[in-house]
mmCIF file of C-alpha atoms in Angstrom:
data_model
loop_
_atom_site.group_PDB
_atom_site.id
_atom_site.type_symbol
_atom_site.label_atom_id
_atom_site.label_comp_id
_atom_site.label_asym_id
_atom_site.label_seq_id
_atom_site.Cartn_x
_atom_site.Cartn_y
_atom_site.Cartn_z
ATOM 1 C CA UNK M 1 -44.399 -79.214 -60.861
ATOM 2 C CA UNK M 2 -42.635 -76.629 -58.660
ATOM 3 C CA UNK M 3 -39.002 -75.721 -58.970
ATOM 4 C CA UNK M 4 -36.556 -76.965 -56.317
ATOM 5 C CA UNK M 5 -35.132 -74.201 -54.079
ATOM 6 C CA UNK M 6 -31.642 -75.435 -55.047
ATOM 7 C CA UNK M 7 -32.293 -74.312 -58.632
ATOM 8 C CA UNK M 8 -33.530 -70.819 -57.763
ATOM 9 C CA UNK M 9 -31.147 -68.147 -59.070
ATOM 10 C CA UNK M 10 -28.704 -66.430 -56.718
ATOM 11 C CA UNK M 11 -27.589 -62.819 -56.692
ATOM 12 C CA UNK M 12 -23.990 -62.381 -57.884
ATOM 13 C CA UNK M 13 -22.833 -60.934 -54.559
ATOM 14 C CA UNK M 14 -20.238 -62.674 -52.385
ATOM 15 C CA UNK M 15 -19.829 -61.747 -48.731
ATOM 16 C CA UNK M 16 -16.246 -62.281 -47.628
ATOM 17 C CA UNK M 17 -16.211 -62.746 -43.850
ATOM 18 C CA UNK M 18 -12.685 -64.127 -43.538
ATOM 19 C CA UNK M 19 -11.761 -61.427 -41.018
ATOM 20 C CA UNK M 20 -14.813 -62.008 -38.807
ATOM 21 C CA UNK M 21 -14.046 -64.013 -35.673
ATOM 22 C CA UNK M 22 -17.234 -64.200 -33.626
ATOM 23 C CA UNK M 23 -19.334 -67.333 -34.396
ATOM 24 C CA UNK M 24 -22.542 -65.426 -33.599
ATOM 25 C CA UNK M 25 -21.684 -62.771 -36.194
ATOM 26 C CA UNK M 26 -20.748 -65.458 -38.726
ATOM 27 C CA UNK M 27 -24.065 -67.207 -38.077
ATOM 28 C CA UNK M 28 -25.921 -63.944 -38.666
ATOM 29 C CA UNK M 29 -23.971 -63.407 -41.891
ATOM 30 C CA UNK M 30 -24.906 -66.910 -43.028
ATOM 31 C CA UNK M 31 -28.563 -66.260 -42.351
ATOM 32 C CA UNK M 32 -28.404 -62.914 -44.173
ATOM 33 C CA UNK M 33 -26.593 -64.418 -47.179
ATOM 34 C CA UNK M 34 -29.185 -67.169 -47.492
ATOM 35 C CA UNK M 35 -32.145 -64.803 -46.958
ATOM 36 C CA UNK M 36 -30.937 -62.659 -49.879
ATOM 37 C CA UNK M 37 -29.861 -65.743 -51.912
ATOM 38 C CA UNK M 38 -26.319 -64.479 -52.275
ATOM 39 C CA UNK M 39 -23.814 -66.342 -54.415
ATOM 40 C CA UNK M 40 -21.393 -67.215 -51.644
ATOM 41 C CA UNK M 41 -20.326 -66.586 -48.062
ATOM 42 C CA UNK M 42 -16.574 -66.837 -47.527
ATOM 43 C CA UNK M 43 -15.676 -68.073 -44.052
ATOM 44 C CA UNK M 44 -12.355 -68.056 -42.181
ATOM 45 C CA UNK M 45 -12.481 -71.867 -41.751
ATOM 46 C CA UNK M 46 -14.743 -74.869 -42.325
ATOM 47 C CA UNK M 47 -14.783 -75.585 -38.578
ATOM 48 C CA UNK M 48 -17.135 -72.672 -37.952
ATOM 49 C CA UNK M 49 -19.941 -74.690 -39.542
ATOM 50 C CA UNK M 50 -19.793 -77.065 -36.558
ATOM 51 C CA UNK M 51 -19.814 -74.308 -33.923
ATOM 52 C CA UNK M 52 -22.904 -74.406 -31.697
ATOM 53 C CA UNK M 53 -23.285 -70.608 -31.513
ATOM 54 C CA UNK M 54 -22.909 -70.291 -35.288
ATOM 55 C CA UNK M 55 -25.647 -72.879 -35.881
ATOM 56 C CA UNK M 56 -27.934 -71.351 -33.288
ATOM 57 C CA UNK M 57 -27.965 -67.996 -35.083
ATOM 58 C CA UNK M 58 -27.799 -69.393 -38.628
ATOM 59 C CA UNK M 59 -30.858 -71.524 -37.788
ATOM 60 C CA UNK M 60 -30.952 -73.798 -40.862
ATOM 61 C CA UNK M 61 -29.418 -71.355 -43.363
ATOM 62 C CA UNK M 62 -26.120 -73.272 -43.344
ATOM 63 C CA UNK M 63 -27.920 -76.149 -45.117
ATOM 64 C CA UNK M 64 -28.796 -73.935 -48.082
ATOM 65 C CA UNK M 65 -26.107 -71.272 -48.362
ATOM 66 C CA UNK M 66 -23.048 -71.928 -50.566
ATOM 67 C CA UNK M 67 -19.733 -71.414 -48.745
ATOM 68 C CA UNK M 68 -16.059 -71.038 -49.507
ATOM 69 C CA UNK M 69 -13.131 -70.704 -47.124
ATOM 70 C CA UNK M 70 -10.249 -68.251 -47.169
ATOM 71 C CA UNK M 71 -7.961 -67.881 -44.180
ATOM 72 C CA UNK M 72 -7.366 -64.220 -43.344
ATOM 73 C CA UNK M 73 -3.655 -64.571 -44.146
ATOM 74 C CA UNK M 74 -4.586 -65.457 -47.737
ATOM 75 C CA UNK M 75 -7.044 -62.604 -48.251
ATOM 76 C CA UNK M 76 -4.706 -60.476 -50.327
ATOM 77 C CA UNK M 77 -4.300 -63.304 -52.856
ATOM 78 C CA UNK M 78 -8.043 -64.054 -52.720
ATOM 79 C CA UNK M 79 -8.827 -60.435 -53.626
ATOM 80 C CA UNK M 80 -6.440 -60.519 -56.606
ATOM 81 C CA UNK M 81 -7.878 -63.858 -57.813
ATOM 82 C CA UNK M 82 -11.416 -62.522 -57.666
ATOM 83 C CA UNK M 83 -10.424 -59.382 -59.543
ATOM 84 C CA UNK M 84 -8.744 -61.498 -62.250
ATOM 85 C CA UNK M 85 -12.039 -63.401 -62.587
ATOM 86 C CA UNK M 86 -13.879 -60.125 -63.292
ATOM 87 C CA UNK M 87 -15.348 -59.582 -59.832
ATOM 88 C CA UNK M 88 -15.263 -56.113 -58.302
ATOM 89 C CA UNK M 89 -13.989 -56.374 -54.730
ATOM 90 C CA UNK M 90 -15.264 -53.724 -52.330
ATOM 91 C CA UNK M 91 -14.233 -52.954 -48.771
ATOM 92 C CA UNK M 92 -17.239 -52.199 -46.542
ATOM 93 C CA UNK M 93 -15.850 -49.894 -43.875
ATOM 94 C CA UNK M 94 -15.754 -46.347 -42.558
ATOM 95 C CA UNK M 95 -13.135 -44.577 -44.611
ATOM 96 C CA UNK M 96 -12.506 -40.921 -45.578
ATOM 97 C CA UNK M 97 -12.568 -41.814 -49.298
ATOM 98 C CA UNK M 98 -15.469 -44.258 -48.956
ATOM 99 C CA UNK M 99 -18.400 -43.899 -51.323
ATOM 100 C CA UNK M 100 -21.677 -43.567 -49.392
ATOM 101 C CA UNK M 101 -23.732 -46.725 -49.912
ATOM 102 C CA UNK M 102 -26.923 -44.864 -50.971
ATOM 103 C CA UNK M 103 -25.064 -43.306 -53.923
ATOM 104 C CA UNK M 104 -23.094 -46.387 -54.954
ATOM 105 C CA UNK M 105 -24.010 -48.342 -58.109
ATOM 106 C CA UNK M 106 -22.962 -51.955 -57.571
ATOM 107 C CA UNK M 107 -21.350 -53.817 -60.463
ATOM 108 C CA UNK M 108 -23.160 -57.072 -61.202
ATOM 109 C CA UNK M 109 -20.366 -59.351 -59.951
ATOM 110 C CA UNK M 110 -19.277 -58.008 -56.593
ATOM 111 C CA UNK M 111 -17.463 -59.337 -53.550
ATOM 112 C CA UNK M 112 -17.880 -57.390 -50.350
ATOM 113 C CA UNK M 113 -15.029 -57.600 -47.835
ATOM 114 C CA UNK M 114 -16.335 -57.270 -44.288
ATOM 115 C CA UNK M 115 -14.065 -56.159 -41.463
ATOM 116 C CA UNK M 116 -13.063 -57.792 -38.211
ATOM 117 C CA UNK M 117 -15.029 -56.881 -35.128
ATOM 118 C CA UNK M 118 -13.604 -53.738 -33.481
ATOM 119 C CA UNK M 119 -10.544 -53.369 -35.748
ATOM 120 C CA UNK M 120 -12.127 -53.403 -39.217
ATOM 121 C CA UNK M 121 -10.208 -54.048 -42.424
ATOM 122 C CA UNK M 122 -6.404 -53.656 -42.446
ATOM 123 C CA UNK M 123 -5.191 -50.772 -44.667
ATOM 124 C CA UNK M 124 -3.223 -53.149 -46.928
ATOM 125 C CA UNK M 125 -6.420 -55.017 -47.801
ATOM 126 C CA UNK M 126 -8.386 -51.798 -48.307
ATOM 127 C CA UNK M 127 -5.710 -50.728 -50.794
ATOM 128 C CA UNK M 128 -6.102 -54.029 -52.711
ATOM 129 C CA UNK M 129 -9.860 -53.552 -53.099
ATOM 130 C CA UNK M 130 -11.336 -51.838 -56.150
ATOM 131 C CA UNK M 131 -13.306 -49.383 -54.025
ATOM 132 C CA UNK M 132 -14.521 -48.628 -50.526
ATOM 133 C CA UNK M 133 -18.187 -48.248 -49.644
ATOM 134 C CA UNK M 134 -19.371 -46.827 -46.382
ATOM 135 C CA UNK M 135 -22.705 -46.730 -44.595
ATOM 136 C CA UNK M 136 -23.508 -43.172 -43.507
ATOM 137 C CA UNK M 137 -24.061 -42.885 -39.770
ATOM 138 C CA UNK M 138 -25.252 -39.976 -37.679
ATOM 139 C CA UNK M 139 -24.963 -41.283 -34.115
ATOM 140 C CA UNK M 140 -22.180 -41.061 -31.564
ATOM 141 C CA UNK M 141 -21.090 -44.676 -32.084
ATOM 142 C CA UNK M 142 -18.568 -44.829 -34.923
ATOM 143 C CA UNK M 143 -19.299 -48.335 -36.136
ATOM 144 C CA UNK M 144 -22.008 -50.951 -36.333
ATOM 145 C CA UNK M 145 -22.142 -54.712 -35.962
ATOM 146 C CA UNK M 146 -20.606 -56.531 -38.952
ATOM 147 C CA UNK M 147 -23.749 -58.596 -39.495
ATOM 148 C CA UNK M 148 -25.964 -55.518 -39.542
ATOM 149 C CA UNK M 149 -23.612 -53.632 -41.865
ATOM 150 C CA UNK M 150 -23.434 -56.584 -44.269
ATOM 151 C CA UNK M 151 -27.236 -56.938 -44.253
ATOM 152 C CA UNK M 152 -27.667 -53.255 -45.112
ATOM 153 C CA UNK M 153 -25.138 -53.546 -47.954
ATOM 154 C CA UNK M 154 -26.653 -56.799 -49.253
ATOM 155 C CA UNK M 155 -30.081 -55.203 -49.319
ATOM 156 C CA UNK M 156 -28.675 -52.213 -51.208
ATOM 157 C CA UNK M 157 -27.269 -54.680 -53.766
ATOM 158 C CA UNK M 158 -30.469 -56.709 -54.275
ATOM 159 C CA UNK M 159 -33.135 -53.989 -53.868
ATOM 160 C CA UNK M 160 -34.790 -52.690 -57.004
ATOM 161 C CA UNK M 161 -33.714 -49.060 -57.608
ATOM 162 C CA UNK M 162 -37.221 -47.711 -56.958
ATOM 163 C CA UNK M 163 -37.093 -49.172 -53.434
ATOM 164 C CA UNK M 164 -33.649 -47.766 -52.686
ATOM 165 C CA UNK M 165 -34.981 -44.229 -52.465
ATOM 166 C CA UNK M 166 -38.046 -43.181 -50.523
ATOM 167 C CA UNK M 167 -40.524 -40.580 -51.755
ATOM 168 C CA UNK M 168 -40.798 -37.311 -49.820
#
């Protein structure tokens, strides 16, 4: 008898997308969270689950992925609550004091705060987080799509250490 997909274990990583506004990006984040079997995707509202563009990109991932909701005005309290529960909350953004993702060792229970399109994460929220991780970039463009950045970070969290570095 095979095990039900609902009982398969999930990685203890939460993606917090409360600042993300674009339904297409939220759909991509949903699909990424489900593909990596992440613990939770935090959305800005429940209504996004009914959005046509969200569903188009999420495909069927929204049927399988666990969700929570936190309005962006309540993010500061959400961060503190998670920290009190023993979760390390990280800001994923370009920041002078950011730790490069390839050198970062994720704690087991982690929540990753993802920034708003174009404007990123407000400084007050960055200050509330336990740490800042950044994805090194070498091109002329100073940022990347939130869905792509979250997928890179989620992979870094779930990948076995031997896959995280490539042989010369």
